[in-house]
Amino acid sequence: MNPPPEPEPRETDDHWGDLTAEPRGVDYVEVDHGLRLVPHGTDGGRAALLCLHGGGFVSGSVFTHRKLYGHLAKAVGVPALIAHQRHTPEHPYPAQLDDALAAYADLVSQGFDRLVLVGDSAGGGLAVTAARAARARSLPAPAALLLISPWVDMAVSGDSFDINAERDGFFYRDVVRELAAMYLAGRDPHDPGANPLHADLTGLPPMFIQVGADETLLDESRMLEKRARDFGVEVRRDVFEEQQHTFQMAAGRAPEADDAIRRFADWVRPRLER
């Protein structure tokens, strides 16, 4: 099946997906809550990935990230759903959380009972928030969390914004503060509903965090790891030297990205067999 036609993206999305090679043997089907990714031979199981895309909540789509998550779904050997997420500033918090939970509940209603929440950048923080909220809404807990360069601190407090300012090619403290302000729309940046670093993380599933050593969001992953461990959560965090924010977007073109995808797949596969 050919990839679906892509709608006109926001300007910041233009050619974003060109970074990633087209994964072979993956079909794409548009559904109510997003884009379904079906690696050949994976239909009929009860495990799936729910993928929440990055873009600072202001951009990104199921189309900008379909190839990245196609590579991951193929490596894990299960289907995936990339959730539609509304954008800020038109739709601030909790719109994106509601979108993620609607997609999660839909997968549960279809009989998927071994779900992995996956997210990159803003989607990484959203995945953590959604895992907490699923419990509050009496939805089954996910089996694991896979987090790529997660943006979790709406207070934008990490020292790596200064330490890595000259190495990070994408994000600066002032830019991320603006993104956070659009997302929060006047809420306290320490609100535990939007900032996992100030939330009770008790009962979260095992999480695997990947982050580039040269990115300004490096400290966010460190702080999330500590916060999660403080609440008894199993955490693995891999720091990739000389890598940028969400370098996994180069899957199929860069060996570092392919290695990262393999690490995710090798780690999560046994957790879907339990």
mmCIF file of C-alpha atoms in Angstrom:
data_model
loop_
_atom_site.group_PDB
_atom_site.id
_atom_site.type_symbol
_atom_site.label_atom_id
_atom_site.label_comp_id
_atom_site.label_asym_id
_atom_site.label_seq_id
_atom_site.Cartn_x
_atom_site.Cartn_y
_atom_site.Cartn_z
ATOM 1 C CA MET A 1 0.000 0.000 0.000
ATOM 2 C CA ASN A 2 1.358 3.425 -0.922
ATOM 3 C CA PRO A 3 1.815 6.054 1.795
ATOM 4 C CA PRO A 4 -1.211 8.359 2.137
ATOM 5 C CA PRO A 5 -1.135 11.794 0.501
ATOM 6 C CA GLU A 6 0.093 14.454 2.847
ATOM 7 C CA PRO A 7 -1.970 17.596 3.519
ATOM 8 C CA GLU A 8 -0.453 21.062 3.369
ATOM 9 C CA PRO A 9 1.700 21.281 6.520
ATOM 10 C CA ARG A 10 2.478 24.290 8.682
ATOM 11 C CA GLU A 11 5.578 26.034 7.431
ATOM 12 C CA THR A 12 7.758 24.503 10.152
ATOM 13 C CA ASP A 13 6.713 21.016 9.034
ATOM 14 C CA ASP A 14 7.852 21.425 5.434
ATOM 15 C CA HIS A 15 10.248 18.600 4.485
ATOM 16 C CA TRP A 16 10.563 17.475 8.120
ATOM 17 C CA GLY A 17 9.868 13.879 7.169
ATOM 18 C CA ASP A 18 12.549 13.982 4.462
ATOM 19 C CA LEU A 19 15.114 13.270 7.178
ATOM 20 C CA THR A 20 13.853 9.698 7.480
ATOM 21 C CA ALA A 21 14.196 6.922 4.909
ATOM 22 C CA GLU A 22 10.986 5.224 3.817
ATOM 23 C CA PRO A 23 10.616 1.984 5.820
ATOM 24 C CA ARG A 24 9.909 -0.995 3.603
ATOM 25 C CA GLY A 25 7.059 -3.359 4.308
ATOM 26 C CA VAL A 26 4.840 -0.972 6.265
ATOM 27 C CA ASP A 27 1.264 -0.118 5.287
ATOM 28 C CA TYR A 28 -0.491 3.092 6.346
ATOM 29 C CA VAL A 29 -4.215 3.455 6.997
ATOM 30 C CA GLU A 30 -5.928 6.672 8.067
ATOM 31 C CA VAL A 31 -8.342 6.057 10.947
ATOM 32 C CA ASP A 32 -10.470 8.250 13.213
ATOM 33 C CA HIS A 33 -7.780 8.974 15.783
ATOM 34 C CA GLY A 34 -4.726 9.159 13.563
ATOM 35 C CA LEU A 35 -2.617 7.100 11.189
ATOM 36 C CA ARG A 36 -2.329 3.331 11.644
ATOM 37 C CA LEU A 37 1.025 1.752 10.772
ATOM 38 C CA VAL A 38 0.946 -1.955 9.975
ATOM 39 C CA PRO A 39 4.277 -3.689 9.343
ATOM 40 C CA HIS A 40 3.693 -6.700 7.123
ATOM 41 C CA GLY A 41 2.853 -9.801 9.133
ATOM 42 C CA THR A 42 1.841 -8.010 12.342
ATOM 43 C CA ASP A 43 -1.965 -8.051 12.088
ATOM 44 C CA GLY A 44 -3.902 -10.098 14.608
ATOM 45 C CA GLY A 45 -1.839 -9.544 17.756
ATOM 46 C CA ARG A 46 -2.857 -7.769 20.936
ATOM 47 C CA ALA A 47 0.222 -5.553 21.308
ATOM 48 C CA ALA A 48 0.581 -2.116 19.738
ATOM 49 C CA LEU A 49 2.442 1.178 19.983
ATOM 50 C CA LEU A 50 0.644 4.475 20.525
ATOM 51 C CA CYS A 51 2.949 7.182 19.173
ATOM 52 C CA LEU A 52 2.699 10.854 20.142
ATOM 53 C CA HIS A 53 4.603 13.138 17.807
ATOM 54 C CA GLY A 54 6.803 16.062 18.654
ATOM 55 C CA GLY A 55 6.719 19.599 17.343
ATOM 56 C CA GLY A 56 6.484 21.710 20.488
ATOM 57 C CA PHE A 57 2.699 21.225 20.417
ATOM 58 C CA VAL A 58 2.591 23.934 17.748
ATOM 59 C CA SER A 59 3.512 21.769 14.747
ATOM 60 C CA GLY A 60 4.162 18.213 13.625
ATOM 61 C CA SER A 61 1.609 15.673 12.439
ATOM 62 C CA VAL A 62 1.010 12.004 11.804
ATOM 63 C CA PHE A 63 2.625 12.594 8.411
ATOM 64 C CA THR A 64 5.844 14.258 9.586
ATOM 65 C CA HIS A 65 6.528 11.306 11.893
ATOM 66 C CA ARG A 66 5.056 8.335 10.030
ATOM 67 C CA LYS A 67 8.422 7.104 8.710
ATOM 68 C CA LEU A 68 10.184 7.368 12.077
ATOM 69 C CA TYR A 69 7.462 5.403 13.809
ATOM 70 C CA GLY A 70 7.169 3.044 10.860
ATOM 71 C CA HIS A 71 10.788 2.043 11.456
ATOM 72 C CA LEU A 72 10.111 1.545 15.157
ATOM 73 C CA ALA A 73 6.919 -0.474 14.656
ATOM 74 C CA LYS A 74 8.694 -2.691 12.137
ATOM 75 C CA ALA A 75 11.645 -3.237 14.495
ATOM 76 C CA VAL A 76 9.371 -4.132 17.414
ATOM 77 C CA GLY A 77 7.136 -6.272 15.201
ATOM 78 C CA VAL A 78 3.767 -4.783 16.169
ATOM 79 C CA PRO A 79 1.322 -2.294 14.611
ATOM 80 C CA ALA A 80 1.286 1.316 15.736
ATOM 81 C CA LEU A 81 -1.055 4.270 15.819
ATOM 82 C CA ILE A 82 0.245 7.830 15.520
ATOM 83 C CA ALA A 83 -2.377 9.936 17.249
ATOM 84 C CA HIS A 84 -3.838 13.097 15.783
ATOM 85 C CA GLN A 85 -2.900 15.977 18.093
ATOM 86 C CA ARG A 86 -4.395 19.433 17.993
ATOM 87 C CA HIS A 87 -1.973 22.355 17.865
ATOM 88 C CA THR A 88 -1.303 25.315 20.076
ATOM 89 C CA PRO A 89 -1.958 28.211 20.355
ATOM 90 C CA GLU A 90 -5.443 27.436 19.030
ATOM 91 C CA HIS A 91 -5.791 24.425 21.330
ATOM 92 C CA PRO A 92 -3.766 24.700 24.562
ATOM 93 C CA TYR A 93 -3.460 22.122 27.340
ATOM 94 C CA PRO A 94 -5.252 19.767 27.957
ATOM 95 C CA ALA A 95 -6.332 19.355 24.300
ATOM 96 C CA GLN A 96 -3.323 17.218 23.357
ATOM 97 C CA LEU A 97 -3.752 15.043 26.452
ATOM 98 C CA ASP A 98 -7.403 14.505 25.573
ATOM 99 C CA ASP A 99 -6.400 13.526 22.024
ATOM 100 C CA ALA A 100 -3.832 11.033 23.310
ATOM 101 C CA LEU A 101 -6.258 9.454 25.766
ATOM 102 C CA ALA A 102 -8.996 9.188 23.140
ATOM 103 C CA ALA A 103 -6.603 7.295 20.872
ATOM 104 C CA TYR A 104 -5.455 5.117 23.779
ATOM 105 C CA ALA A 105 -9.034 4.262 24.766
ATOM 106 C CA ASP A 106 -9.857 3.437 21.154
ATOM 107 C CA LEU A 107 -6.984 0.944 20.974
ATOM 108 C CA VAL A 108 -8.143 -0.638 24.232
ATOM 109 C CA SER A 109 -11.680 -0.957 22.834
ATOM 110 C CA GLN A 110 -10.253 -2.820 19.833
ATOM 111 C CA GLY A 111 -8.788 -5.488 22.114
ATOM 112 C CA PHE A 112 -5.184 -4.289 22.361
ATOM 113 C CA ASP A 113 -4.125 -5.039 25.925
ATOM 114 C CA ARG A 114 -0.340 -4.666 25.670
ATOM 115 C CA LEU A 115 0.187 -1.041 24.744
ATOM 116 C CA VAL A 116 3.388 0.960 24.677
ATOM 117 C CA LEU A 117 3.248 4.743 24.828
ATOM 118 C CA VAL A 118 5.918 6.292 22.610
ATOM 119 C CA GLY A 119 6.746 9.949 22.179
ATOM 120 C CA ASP A 120 9.423 12.299 20.916
ATOM 121 C CA SER A 121 10.159 15.754 22.291
ATOM 122 C CA ALA A 122 6.802 17.309 23.270
ATOM 123 C CA GLY A 123 5.239 13.941 22.510
ATOM 124 C CA GLY A 124 7.619 12.351 25.010
ATOM 125 C CA GLY A 125 6.379 14.520 27.840
ATOM 126 C CA LEU A 126 2.822 13.944 26.664
ATOM 127 C CA ALA A 127 3.382 10.183 26.802
ATOM 128 C CA VAL A 128 4.342 10.415 30.482
ATOM 129 C CA THR A 129 1.358 12.639 31.223
ATOM 130 C CA ALA A 130 -0.963 10.295 29.341
ATOM 131 C CA ALA A 131 0.314 7.269 31.256
ATOM 132 C CA ARG A 132 -0.575 9.021 34.522
ATOM 133 C CA ALA A 133 -3.959 10.154 33.238
ATOM 134 C CA ALA A 134 -4.857 6.696 31.913
ATOM 135 C CA ARG A 135 -4.656 5.372 35.458
ATOM 136 C CA ALA A 136 -6.866 8.200 36.736
ATOM 137 C CA ARG A 137 -9.472 7.388 34.077
ATOM 138 C CA SER A 138 -9.450 3.672 34.912
ATOM 139 C CA LEU A 139 -7.845 2.688 31.615
ATOM 140 C CA PRO A 140 -5.411 -0.255 31.556
ATOM 141 C CA ALA A 141 -1.831 0.721 32.303
ATOM 142 C CA PRO A 142 0.624 0.732 29.395
ATOM 143 C CA ALA A 143 3.292 -1.959 29.354
ATOM 144 C CA ALA A 144 6.146 0.504 28.840
ATOM 145 C CA LEU A 145 7.159 4.017 27.835
ATOM 146 C CA LEU A 146 9.627 4.761 25.027
ATOM 147 C CA LEU A 147 10.752 8.390 25.187
ATOM 148 C CA ILE A 148 12.871 10.205 22.598
ATOM 149 C CA SER A 149 14.425 13.461 23.858
ATOM 150 C CA PRO A 150 11.371 14.097 26.052
ATOM 151 C CA TRP A 151 10.366 17.672 26.784
ATOM 152 C CA VAL A 152 8.854 17.474 30.257
ATOM 153 C CA ASP A 153 9.751 20.690 32.097
ATOM 154 C CA MET A 154 7.326 23.503 31.323
ATOM 155 C CA ALA A 155 9.381 25.710 33.661
ATOM 156 C CA VAL A 156 12.362 25.338 31.274
ATOM 157 C CA SER A 157 14.812 25.186 34.166
ATOM 158 C CA GLY A 158 17.566 22.835 32.967
ATOM 159 C CA ASP A 159 21.198 23.971 33.038
ATOM 160 C CA SER A 160 21.806 22.238 29.706
ATOM 161 C CA PHE A 161 19.995 25.117 27.993
ATOM 162 C CA ASP A 162 23.115 27.130 28.830
ATOM 163 C CA ILE A 163 25.750 24.375 28.732
ATOM 164 C CA ASN A 164 24.691 23.069 25.307
ATOM 165 C CA ALA A 165 23.553 26.370 23.811
ATOM 166 C CA GLU A 166 26.355 26.407 21.231
ATOM 167 C CA ARG A 167 26.049 22.712 20.370
ATOM 168 C CA ASP A 168 22.284 22.385 19.975
ATOM 169 C CA GLY A 169 21.206 23.345 16.470
ATOM 170 C CA PHE A 170 17.504 23.667 17.239
ATOM 171 C CA PHE A 171 16.320 24.827 20.663
ATOM 172 C CA TYR A 172 17.124 27.755 22.938
ATOM 173 C CA ARG A 173 15.660 28.595 26.318
ATOM 174 C CA ASP A 174 13.627 31.582 25.074
ATOM 175 C CA VAL A 175 12.134 29.555 22.216
ATOM 176 C CA VAL A 176 11.090 26.734 24.535
ATOM 177 C CA ARG A 177 9.620 29.233 27.006
ATOM 178 C CA GLU A 178 7.425 30.599 24.220
ATOM 179 C CA LEU A 179 6.293 27.088 23.296
ATOM 180 C CA ALA A 180 5.506 26.358 26.945
ATOM 181 C CA ALA A 181 3.526 29.588 27.287
ATOM 182 C CA MET A 182 1.356 28.680 24.285
ATOM 183 C CA TYR A 183 0.774 25.201 25.677
ATOM 184 C CA LEU A 184 -0.057 26.334 29.206
ATOM 185 C CA ALA A 185 -2.176 29.376 28.252
ATOM 186 C CA GLY A 186 -1.731 30.960 31.669
ATOM 187 C CA ARG A 187 -1.393 27.820 33.781
ATOM 188 C CA ASP A 188 1.373 27.453 36.339
ATOM 189 C CA PRO A 189 4.380 25.824 34.595
ATOM 190 C CA HIS A 190 4.782 23.637 37.695
ATOM 191 C CA ASP A 191 1.246 22.238 37.381
ATOM 192 C CA PRO A 192 1.680 18.452 37.824
ATOM 193 C CA GLY A 193 -0.963 17.835 35.181
ATOM 194 C CA ALA A 194 1.306 19.359 32.541
ATOM 195 C CA ASN A 195 4.768 19.014 34.101
ATOM 196 C CA PRO A 196 5.753 15.419 34.991
ATOM 197 C CA LEU A 197 8.714 16.696 37.017
ATOM 198 C CA HIS A 198 6.211 17.908 39.632
ATOM 199 C CA ALA A 199 3.823 14.960 39.423
ATOM 200 C CA ASP A 200 3.333 11.787 41.427
ATOM 201 C CA LEU A 201 4.765 9.130 39.101
ATOM 202 C CA THR A 202 3.830 6.172 41.287
ATOM 203 C CA GLY A 203 2.759 3.163 39.255
ATOM 204 C CA LEU A 204 4.182 4.235 35.917
ATOM 205 C CA PRO A 205 5.449 1.379 33.743
ATOM 206 C CA PRO A 206 9.130 0.838 32.914
ATOM 207 C CA MET A 207 10.499 3.648 30.764
ATOM 208 C CA PHE A 208 13.392 3.835 28.332
ATOM 209 C CA ILE A 209 14.661 7.355 27.645
ATOM 210 C CA GLN A 210 16.995 8.221 24.765
ATOM 211 C CA VAL A 211 18.633 11.629 24.487
ATOM 212 C CA GLY A 212 21.439 13.306 22.561
ATOM 213 C CA ALA A 213 24.431 14.520 24.576
ATOM 214 C CA ASP A 214 24.567 17.797 22.625
ATOM 215 C CA GLU A 215 20.946 18.889 23.006
ATOM 216 C CA THR A 216 19.631 21.575 25.309
ATOM 217 C CA LEU A 217 16.946 19.214 26.620
ATOM 218 C CA LEU A 218 19.585 16.857 28.039
ATOM 219 C CA ASP A 219 18.868 17.859 31.648
ATOM 220 C CA GLU A 220 15.150 17.186 31.208
ATOM 221 C CA SER A 221 15.861 13.507 30.648
ATOM 222 C CA ARG A 222 18.142 13.410 33.691
ATOM 223 C CA MET A 223 15.532 15.108 35.882
ATOM 224 C CA LEU A 224 12.797 12.805 34.610
ATOM 225 C CA GLU A 225 14.935 9.757 35.325
ATOM 226 C CA LYS A 226 15.530 10.916 38.904
ATOM 227 C CA ARG A 227 11.874 11.810 39.464
ATOM 228 C CA ALA A 228 10.686 8.460 38.154
ATOM 229 C CA ARG A 229 13.219 6.493 40.205
ATOM 230 C CA ASP A 230 12.155 8.415 43.327
ATOM 231 C CA PHE A 231 8.667 6.953 42.796
ATOM 232 C CA GLY A 232 9.919 3.422 42.241
ATOM 233 C CA VAL A 233 9.723 3.377 38.449
ATOM 234 C CA GLU A 234 12.162 1.242 36.458
ATOM 235 C CA VAL A 235 14.155 3.555 34.174
ATOM 236 C CA ARG A 236 16.801 3.093 31.516
ATOM 237 C CA ARG A 237 18.375 6.231 30.040
ATOM 238 C CA ASP A 238 20.815 6.093 27.120
ATOM 239 C CA VAL A 239 22.790 9.235 26.258
ATOM 240 C CA PHE A 240 24.131 9.269 22.692
ATOM 241 C CA GLU A 241 27.360 11.206 22.348
ATOM 242 C CA GLU A 242 27.549 14.027 19.770
ATOM 243 C CA GLN A 243 23.869 13.611 18.872
ATOM 244 C CA GLN A 244 21.188 16.256 18.498
ATOM 245 C CA HIS A 245 17.559 16.456 19.583
ATOM 246 C CA THR A 246 15.458 13.584 18.165
ATOM 247 C CA PHE A 247 18.321 12.323 16.009
ATOM 248 C CA GLN A 248 16.270 9.122 15.572
ATOM 249 C CA MET A 249 14.428 11.000 12.815
ATOM 250 C CA ALA A 250 17.355 9.961 10.589
ATOM 251 C CA ALA A 251 16.308 6.292 10.807
ATOM 252 C CA GLY A 252 17.289 4.421 7.672
ATOM 253 C CA ARG A 253 19.930 7.041 6.805
ATOM 254 C CA ALA A 254 22.225 7.229 9.863
ATOM 255 C CA PRO A 255 23.697 4.278 11.781
ATOM 256 C CA GLU A 256 23.283 6.104 15.101
ATOM 257 C CA ALA A 257 19.549 6.441 14.516
ATOM 258 C CA ASP A 258 19.217 2.812 13.453
ATOM 259 C CA ASP A 259 21.137 1.713 16.548
ATOM 260 C CA ALA A 260 18.760 3.717 18.746
ATOM 261 C CA ILE A 261 15.715 2.109 17.116
ATOM 262 C CA ARG A 262 17.229 -1.349 17.640
ATOM 263 C CA ARG A 263 17.876 -0.608 21.317
ATOM 264 C CA PHE A 264 14.249 0.410 21.811
ATOM 265 C CA ALA A 265 12.985 -2.710 20.045
ATOM 266 C CA ASP A 266 15.282 -5.109 21.907
ATOM 267 C CA TRP A 267 14.302 -3.597 25.257
ATOM 268 C CA VAL A 268 10.536 -3.409 24.766
ATOM 269 C CA ARG A 269 9.878 -6.670 22.932
ATOM 270 C CA PRO A 270 10.195 -8.893 26.040
ATOM 271 C CA ARG A 271 7.839 -6.560 27.923
ATOM 272 C CA LEU A 272 5.152 -7.205 25.334
ATOM 273 C CA GLU A 273 5.485 -10.953 25.750
ATOM 274 C CA ARG A 274 4.707 -10.966 29.472
#
